[in-house]
CSV table of C-alpha atoms in Angstrom, one decimal:
chain,number,residue,atom,x,y,z
A,1,ILE,CA,111.1,14.7,-59.6
A,2,ALA,CA,110.6,11.0,-59.2
A,3,GLN,CA,110.4,11.5,-55.4
A,4,LYS,CA,107.8,14.2,-55.9
A,5,LEU,CA,105.8,11.8,-58.1
A,6,ASN,CA,106.3,9.0,-55.6
A,7,ILE,CA,107.8,6.7,-58.3
A,8,GLU,CA,111.1,4.9,-58.7
A,9,PRO,CA,114.0,7.1,-59.9
A,10,LYS,CA,114.6,4.8,-62.8
A,11,ASN,CA,111.0,5.3,-64.2
A,12,ARG,CA,110.6,7.6,-67.1
A,13,ILE,CA,108.8,10.9,-66.8
A,14,TYR,CA,107.0,13.2,-69.2
A,15,LYS,CA,108.0,16.8,-69.0
A,16,LEU,CA,105.5,19.2,-70.5
A,17,SER,CA,106.8,22.8,-70.9
A,18,ARG,CA,104.4,25.6,-71.6
A,19,VAL,CA,104.5,29.4,-71.7
A,20,ARG,CA,101.2,30.9,-70.7
A,21,VAL,CA,100.1,34.1,-72.3
A,22,ILE,CA,97.4,36.7,-71.7
A,23,ASP,CA,96.7,39.3,-74.4
A,24,HIS,CA,99.6,37.8,-76.4
A,25,LYS,CA,102.1,38.6,-73.5
A,26,PRO,CA,103.9,35.9,-71.5
A,27,VAL,CA,102.7,35.7,-67.9
A,28,ALA,CA,103.9,32.2,-66.8
A,29,VAL,CA,106.3,29.4,-67.6
A,30,GLU,CA,105.1,26.0,-66.4
A,31,PHE,CA,106.9,22.7,-66.3
A,32,SER,CA,104.6,19.7,-65.6
A,33,HIS,CA,106.0,16.3,-64.9
A,34,LEU,CA,103.9,13.2,-65.1
A,35,PRO,CA,104.6,9.5,-64.7
A,36,TYR,CA,105.3,8.0,-68.2
A,37,ASP,CA,103.9,4.6,-67.4
A,38,ARG,CA,100.5,5.9,-66.3
A,39,PHE,CA,99.9,8.0,-69.3
A,40,PRO,CA,100.7,6.2,-72.6
A,41,ASN,CA,100.9,8.4,-75.7
A,42,LEU,CA,100.6,11.6,-73.7
A,43,GLU,CA,103.1,13.2,-76.2
A,44,LYS,CA,100.6,12.9,-79.0
A,45,PHE,CA,98.3,15.6,-77.8
A,46,ASP,CA,98.5,19.2,-79.0
A,47,TRP,CA,99.0,21.1,-75.8
A,48,LYS,CA,98.4,24.4,-77.5
A,49,ARG,CA,94.8,23.3,-78.0
A,50,VAL,CA,93.9,21.0,-75.2
A,51,SER,CA,93.9,21.3,-71.4
A,52,LEU,CA,96.1,18.9,-69.4
A,53,TYR,CA,93.6,18.2,-66.7
A,54,ALA,CA,90.7,17.8,-69.1
A,55,THR,CA,92.8,15.3,-71.1
A,56,LEU,CA,93.7,13.4,-68.0
A,57,ARG,CA,90.0,13.2,-67.0
A,58,GLU,CA,88.6,12.5,-70.5
A,59,LYS,CA,91.2,10.3,-72.1
A,60,TYR,CA,92.8,8.6,-69.0
A,61,HIS,CA,89.8,8.6,-66.7
A,62,ILE,CA,91.7,10.2,-63.9
A,63,LYS,CA,89.8,11.7,-61.0
A,64,ILE,CA,91.7,14.4,-59.2
A,65,SER,CA,91.2,14.3,-55.5
A,66,HIS,CA,93.3,17.2,-54.3
A,67,GLY,CA,96.6,19.1,-54.6
A,68,LYS,CA,99.0,21.1,-52.7
A,69,GLN,CA,100.8,24.2,-54.0
A,70,PHE,CA,103.7,26.2,-52.5
A,71,VAL,CA,104.3,29.8,-53.5
A,72,GLU,CA,107.4,31.8,-52.9
A,73,ALA,CA,109.0,35.0,-54.2
A,74,ASP,CA,112.1,34.7,-56.3
A,75,CYS,CA,114.1,36.4,-59.0
A,76,ALA,CA,114.0,35.4,-62.7
A,77,ASP,CA,117.2,33.7,-63.9
A,78,GLY,CA,118.3,34.1,-67.5
A,79,GLU,CA,116.2,31.4,-69.2
A,80,ILE,CA,113.0,32.2,-67.3
A,81,ALA,CA,113.6,35.9,-67.8
A,82,ASP,CA,113.8,35.4,-71.5
A,83,LEU,CA,110.7,33.3,-71.6
A,84,LEU,CA,108.7,35.8,-69.5
A,85,ASN,CA,110.2,38.8,-71.4
A,86,VAL,CA,111.5,40.4,-68.3
A,87,GLN,CA,115.0,41.5,-67.2
A,88,PRO,CA,117.1,38.9,-65.3
A,89,LYS,CA,116.6,39.2,-61.6
A,90,SER,CA,113.1,40.6,-62.0
A,91,PRO,CA,110.7,39.6,-59.2
A,92,ILE,CA,108.6,36.6,-59.9
A,93,LEU,CA,106.4,34.2,-58.1
A,94,MET,CA,107.6,30.6,-58.1
A,95,MET,CA,105.2,27.7,-57.4
A,96,ASP,CA,105.6,24.0,-56.8
A,97,ARG,CA,102.5,21.9,-57.1
A,98,ILE,CA,101.5,18.2,-56.5
A,99,ILE,CA,98.2,16.9,-57.8
A,100,ILE,CA,96.9,13.6,-56.3
A,101,SER,CA,94.3,11.3,-57.7
A,102,ASP,CA,91.3,10.0,-55.9
A,103,GLU,CA,93.2,6.7,-55.6
A,104,GLY,CA,96.1,8.4,-53.8
A,105,TRP,CA,98.8,8.4,-56.4
A,106,HIS,CA,100.7,11.5,-57.6
A,107,ILE,CA,99.5,12.6,-61.0
A,108,GLU,CA,101.6,15.7,-61.6
A,109,TYR,CA,104.5,17.6,-60.1
A,110,ALA,CA,104.6,21.1,-61.6
A,111,HIS,CA,107.2,23.9,-61.1
A,112,SER,CA,106.0,27.2,-62.4
A,113,TYR,CA,107.2,30.8,-62.7
A,114,TYR,CA,104.8,33.7,-62.8
A,115,ARG,CA,105.5,37.4,-63.6
A,116,ALA,CA,104.8,39.2,-60.4
A,117,ASP,CA,103.7,42.3,-62.2
A,118,ARG,CA,101.0,40.5,-64.3
A,119,ILE,CA,99.6,37.8,-61.9
A,120,ARG,CA,97.4,38.1,-58.9
A,121,LEU,CA,97.3,35.0,-56.7
A,122,SER,CA,93.9,33.9,-55.4
A,123,ILE,CA,93.9,31.5,-52.4
A,124,GLN,CA,90.7,29.9,-51.1
A,125,MET,CA,90.6,28.9,-47.5
A,126,PHE,CA,88.3,26.5,-45.7
A,127,ASP,CA,87.7,26.1,-42.0
A,128,ASN,CA,88.9,22.5,-41.9
A,129,GLU,CA,92.3,23.5,-43.5
A,130,PRO,CA,94.3,25.8,-41.2
A,131,ILE,CA,96.9,28.1,-42.7
A,132,THR,CA,100.3,26.8,-41.9
A,133,LEU,CA,103.8,28.4,-42.1
A,134,VAL,CA,105.9,25.9,-43.9
A,135,LYS,CA,109.2,27.7,-44.0
A,136,ALA,CA,110.4,31.0,-42.7
A,137,GLU,CA,114.0,32.2,-43.1
A,138,SER,CA,115.7,35.5,-42.3
A,139,HIS,CA,117.7,36.8,-45.3
A,140,GLN,CA,120.0,39.1,-43.4
């Protein structure tokens, strides 16, 4: 995680765990990791009531420049299946995300799990950002 945040392995990291719900039903489990030194007192916020990105903008004066997200199909393990209220090995979408500030440092590394039967992924594409195949494997 320290490598993803581009910080030293000895540095402390906040881990924010959230279950996202729609119509009172769980649809996602998100684990956000943020550099401890850059966000003092982050643990004092009520994450059931406030937005992480709004808090970073308003309280820490962070300007987000861009991010990169990777999506792949997976099967829910026991813990994630329990949190999403699905059977173990149910299909899910797994996402890794890095968010980068306008100053070039890594703000957040997130690892998320989404119920494939309740989430539809929307991807915006721009002409200056070609679609690239990052990893392709045969599972024979």
